[in-house]
CSV table of C-alpha atoms and ligand atoms in Angstrom, one decimal:
chain,number,residue,atom,x,y,z
N,97,MET,CA,19.7,57.1,-40.7
N,98,SER,CA,19.8,53.9,-38.9
N,99,TYR,CA,18.6,54.1,-36.0
N,100,VAL,CA,19.7,50.2,-35.1
N,101,ASN,CA,22.9,48.0,-33.8
N,102,THR,CA,23.7,44.9,-36.1
N,103,ALA,CA,23.4,43.7,-32.9
N,104,ASP,CA,20.7,44.7,-31.1
N,105,ALA,CA,18.4,43.6,-34.6
N,106,PRO,CA,17.1,40.6,-33.2
N,107,ARG,CA,15.6,42.3,-30.0
N,108,VAL,CA,13.9,44.7,-31.8
N,109,ALA,CA,12.0,42.4,-34.3
N,110,GLU,CA,11.2,40.2,-31.0
N,111,ALA,CA,9.5,43.1,-29.4
N,112,MET,CA,7.8,44.0,-33.0
N,113,ILE,CA,6.7,40.7,-33.6
N,114,ASP,CA,5.2,40.6,-30.0
N,115,GLY,CA,3.9,44.0,-30.8
N,116,GLY,CA,1.9,42.8,-33.4
N,117,VAL,CA,3.8,44.8,-35.6
N,118,ASP,CA,2.2,42.3,-39.8
N,119,LEU,CA,5.3,42.5,-41.8
N,120,ILE,CA,9.2,43.3,-40.8
N,121,GLN,CA,11.1,45.2,-43.6
N,122,LEU,CA,15.1,44.4,-43.3
N,123,ARG,CA,16.7,48.2,-44.4
N,124,GLY,CA,20.2,49.5,-44.5
N,125,LYS,CA,21.1,51.3,-46.5
N,126,GLN,CA,24.6,51.8,-45.0
N,127,ARG,CA,26.0,48.2,-44.2
N,128,PHE,CA,27.3,45.9,-46.4
N,129,VAL,CA,25.6,43.5,-48.5
N,130,ASP,CA,26.9,40.2,-46.5
N,131,GLU,CA,26.5,42.4,-43.7
N,132,LEU,CA,22.9,41.8,-44.5
N,133,VAL,CA,22.8,38.6,-45.8
N,134,ASP,CA,24.4,37.8,-42.7
N,135,LEU,CA,21.1,40.0,-40.1
N,136,ALA,CA,18.7,38.7,-42.5
N,137,VAL,CA,19.3,35.0,-42.1
N,138,GLN,CA,19.7,35.8,-38.2
N,139,LEU,CA,15.7,37.3,-38.2
N,140,HIS,CA,14.4,35.5,-40.3
N,141,GLU,CA,14.9,32.6,-38.0
N,142,LEU,CA,12.9,34.6,-35.5
N,143,THR,CA,10.3,36.1,-38.2
N,144,PHE,CA,9.6,33.0,-40.0
N,145,ARG,CA,9.3,31.2,-37.0
N,146,CYS,CA,5.7,33.4,-35.9
N,147,SER,CA,5.2,33.4,-39.4
N,148,THR,CA,5.4,37.6,-40.1
N,149,PRO,CA,7.2,38.0,-44.2
N,150,LEU,CA,9.9,39.6,-43.5
N,151,ILE,CA,11.2,41.9,-46.6
N,152,VAL,CA,14.5,42.8,-48.5
N,153,ASN,CA,15.0,46.7,-49.0
N,154,ASP,CA,17.0,47.0,-52.2
N,155,HIS,CA,18.7,43.3,-52.6
N,156,ALA,CA,17.1,40.8,-54.7
N,157,GLU,CA,20.7,39.7,-54.7
N,158,ILE,CA,19.7,38.6,-50.4
N,159,ALA,CA,16.7,36.9,-51.5
N,160,ALA,CA,18.7,34.4,-53.7
N,161,LYS,CA,20.5,33.5,-51.3
N,162,VAL,CA,18.0,33.6,-47.9
N,163,PRO,CA,14.3,32.5,-47.7
N,164,VAL,CA,13.0,36.2,-47.0
N,165,GLU,CA,9.3,36.5,-48.2
N,166,GLY,CA,9.8,39.7,-50.3
N,167,VAL,CA,12.6,42.2,-51.4
N,168,HIS,CA,11.4,45.9,-51.6
N,169,VAL,CA,12.8,48.3,-54.7
N,170,GLY,CA,12.9,52.1,-55.0
N,171,GLN,CA,12.9,53.9,-57.4
N,172,ASP,CA,16.4,54.3,-59.2
N,173,ASP,CA,16.5,50.6,-58.0
N,174,ASP,CA,16.1,46.9,-60.3
N,175,LEU,CA,12.5,47.3,-62.4
N,176,ILE,CA,10.6,44.6,-60.7
N,177,ALA,CA,10.6,41.9,-63.2
N,178,VAL,CA,14.8,41.6,-63.2
N,179,ALA,CA,14.4,42.1,-58.8
N,180,ARG,CA,11.9,39.2,-59.9
N,181,LYS,CA,14.3,37.1,-61.8
N,182,LYS,CA,17.2,38.1,-59.3
N,183,THR,CA,15.6,36.1,-56.5
N,184,GLY,CA,15.1,33.4,-58.4
N,185,ARG,CA,11.6,31.9,-56.9
N,186,ASN,CA,8.3,33.7,-56.8
N,187,ILE,CA,8.5,36.0,-53.7
N,188,LEU,CA,7.0,39.8,-53.1
N,189,VAL,CA,8.2,42.5,-54.3
N,190,GLY,CA,6.7,45.7,-53.0
N,191,LYS,CA,7.7,48.9,-54.5
N,192,SER,CA,8.7,52.6,-53.4
N,193,THR,CA,6.2,55.1,-54.8
N,194,HIS,CA,6.3,58.8,-53.7
N,195,ASN,CA,2.9,60.4,-56.2
N,196,PHE,CA,-0.2,59.2,-57.4
N,197,LYS,CA,1.8,59.3,-60.8
N,198,GLN,CA,4.1,56.8,-60.3
N,199,ALA,CA,1.2,54.4,-57.5
N,200,LEU,CA,0.1,53.9,-60.9
N,201,ALA,CA,3.0,52.9,-62.6
N,202,ALA,CA,4.0,50.5,-60.4
N,203,GLN,CA,0.5,48.2,-60.5
N,204,HIS,CA,0.7,48.5,-64.8
N,205,GLU,CA,4.8,47.0,-63.7
N,206,GLY,CA,3.2,44.4,-61.1
N,207,ALA,CA,4.3,44.9,-58.0
N,208,ASP,CA,2.4,43.6,-55.1
N,209,TYR,CA,2.3,46.3,-52.4
N,210,ILE,CA,3.8,49.4,-52.5
N,211,GLY,CA,4.6,51.8,-50.0
N,212,PHE,CA,3.8,56.0,-50.2
N,213,GLY,CA,5.4,58.5,-49.1
N,214,PRO,CA,6.7,60.2,-47.2
N,215,ILE,CA,3.6,61.5,-46.2
N,216,PHE,CA,5.3,63.5,-43.7
N,217,ALA,CA,8.7,64.9,-43.5
N,218,THR,CA,10.7,62.7,-42.0
N,219,PRO,CA,14.9,62.4,-40.9
N,220,THR,CA,14.6,58.9,-42.1
N,221,LYS,CA,14.6,60.4,-45.6
N,222,PRO,CA,15.5,63.6,-45.7
N,223,ASP,CA,16.0,64.6,-49.3
N,224,TYR,CA,11.7,64.0,-50.3
N,225,GLN,CA,9.1,66.4,-50.6
N,226,PRO,CA,6.5,65.0,-48.6
N,227,ILE,CA,3.2,64.4,-50.3
N,228,GLY,CA,0.8,65.3,-47.2
N,229,LEU,CA,-2.3,63.7,-47.0
N,230,LYS,CA,-4.8,64.6,-49.8
N,231,GLN,CA,-3.2,61.8,-51.7
N,232,VAL,CA,-3.8,59.2,-49.8
N,233,GLU,CA,-7.5,58.6,-50.4
N,234,SER,CA,-7.5,59.2,-54.0
N,235,VAL,CA,-4.2,56.4,-54.0
N,236,HIS,CA,-6.8,53.9,-52.1
N,237,ARG,CA,-9.9,54.1,-54.9
N,238,ASN,CA,-7.5,53.7,-57.9
N,239,VAL,CA,-4.7,51.3,-57.1
N,240,ALA,CA,-5.6,48.3,-55.9
N,241,LEU,CA,-2.9,46.5,-54.4
N,242,PRO,CA,-2.2,46.6,-50.4
N,243,ILE,CA,-0.7,50.7,-49.7
N,244,PHE,CA,1.6,51.0,-47.2
N,245,CYS,CA,1.3,55.0,-46.3
N,246,ILE,CA,5.2,55.7,-45.0
N,247,GLY,CA,7.3,58.6,-43.4
N,248,GLY,CA,6.7,61.1,-40.3
N,249,ILE,CA,3.7,58.7,-39.3
N,250,LYS,CA,4.7,58.3,-35.2
N,251,ILE,CA,0.8,57.2,-32.7
N,252,ASP,CA,0.5,61.3,-32.8
N,253,ASN,CA,-0.9,61.4,-36.0
N,254,LEU,CA,-1.7,58.1,-37.0
N,255,GLU,CA,-5.6,59.4,-36.5
N,256,ARG,CA,-4.6,61.2,-39.0
N,257,VAL,CA,-3.6,58.9,-41.8
N,258,ILE,CA,-6.1,56.8,-40.7
N,259,ALA,CA,-8.8,59.3,-41.3
N,260,ALA,CA,-7.5,60.0,-44.8
N,261,GLY,CA,-8.1,56.6,-46.0
N,262,ALA,CA,-4.6,55.0,-44.6
N,263,ARG,CA,-5.4,51.4,-43.7
N,264,ARG,CA,-2.2,50.0,-43.9
N,265,ILE,CA,1.3,52.4,-42.5
N,266,ALA,CA,5.2,51.9,-42.1
N,267,ILE,CA,7.0,53.0,-39.5
N,268,VAL,CA,10.7,53.7,-39.0
N,269,SER,CA,12.5,55.7,-36.4
N,270,GLY,CA,8.6,56.8,-34.8
N,271,LEU,CA,8.7,52.1,-33.8
N,272,LEU,CA,13.2,52.5,-33.7
N,273,LYS,CA,13.1,54.9,-31.3
N,274,ALA,CA,10.3,53.8,-28.9
N,275,PRO,CA,11.5,53.9,-25.0
N,276,ASP,CA,8.9,49.9,-25.8
N,277,ILE,CA,8.7,49.3,-29.3
N,278,ALA,CA,6.0,46.1,-28.3
N,279,GLU,CA,3.9,48.6,-26.4
N,280,TYR,CA,4.7,51.4,-29.4
N,281,ALA,CA,3.1,48.8,-32.5
N,282,ARG,CA,0.3,47.6,-29.7
N,283,ALA,CA,-1.4,51.0,-29.2
N,284,CYS,CA,-0.4,51.6,-33.5
N,285,LYS,CA,-2.3,48.4,-34.2
N,286,LYS,CA,-5.1,48.8,-32.2
N,287,LEU,CA,-5.5,52.7,-34.2
N,288,LEU,CA,-5.5,50.8,-37.7
N,289,ILE,CA,-8.0,47.7,-36.6
N,290,ALA,CA,-10.4,50.0,-34.9
N,291,ASP,CA,-10.9,51.8,-38.0
N,292,LEU,CA,-11.2,48.5,-40.0
R,123,TZP,N1,10.0,55.4,-47.5
R,123,TZP,C1,9.5,57.3,-47.8
R,123,TZP,S1,9.4,57.9,-46.3
R,123,TZP,C2,10.8,57.1,-45.7
R,123,TZP,C3,11.0,55.8,-46.8
R,123,TZP,C4,11.5,54.7,-46.3
R,123,TZP,C5,11.0,56.0,-44.1
R,123,TZP,C6,10.8,56.3,-43.1
R,123,TZP,O1,10.3,56.3,-41.8
R,123,TZP,P1,10.3,57.2,-40.8
R,123,TZP,O2,11.4,57.2,-39.6
R,123,TZP,O3,9.3,56.2,-40.7
R,123,TZP,O4,9.7,58.6,-41.2
């Protein structure tokens, strides 16, 4: 599922930064790696200026070519140590986790942060069973890493996710399909900060 045309990506990243997002991930499941390298170069010029970390999804080799701040791996991708080695430098490595056990394992494996989800069913990741809100509190109690709850999170259910114990969240479609991306990000951040 792709929500942004390549040509629009810099404008979208600027709107996100304007809205106060703390971190941007470049995710292009259907894109060729060379295309993602070009895009990462363009986006990093913007994000670096604003001190917003840029994380590339799946492809550690991109981080060997572009000075992005991190790489994110899935359960079926490179192990964290392998991804770290491929980048050739000391950058953030995050890992997707889909249940409590995987979250603990990612910590053990040396992740710098984890994604935890999908919390709710989502067309962005249709083949995954949603975790729901029940494990959010226990994963925060047992995993001493930054945890980004992800999956089906929108401004309308964000307060429930925060009430369940989330401190950091990642939003894909809710943000990218918003009529005003900066305003949407600002409104989400306001809810997150209010609860800190
Ligand atoms: N990992 C777990 S759910 C998900 C990823 C990448 C997709 C989240 O997308 P959306 O559109 O915010 O539900």
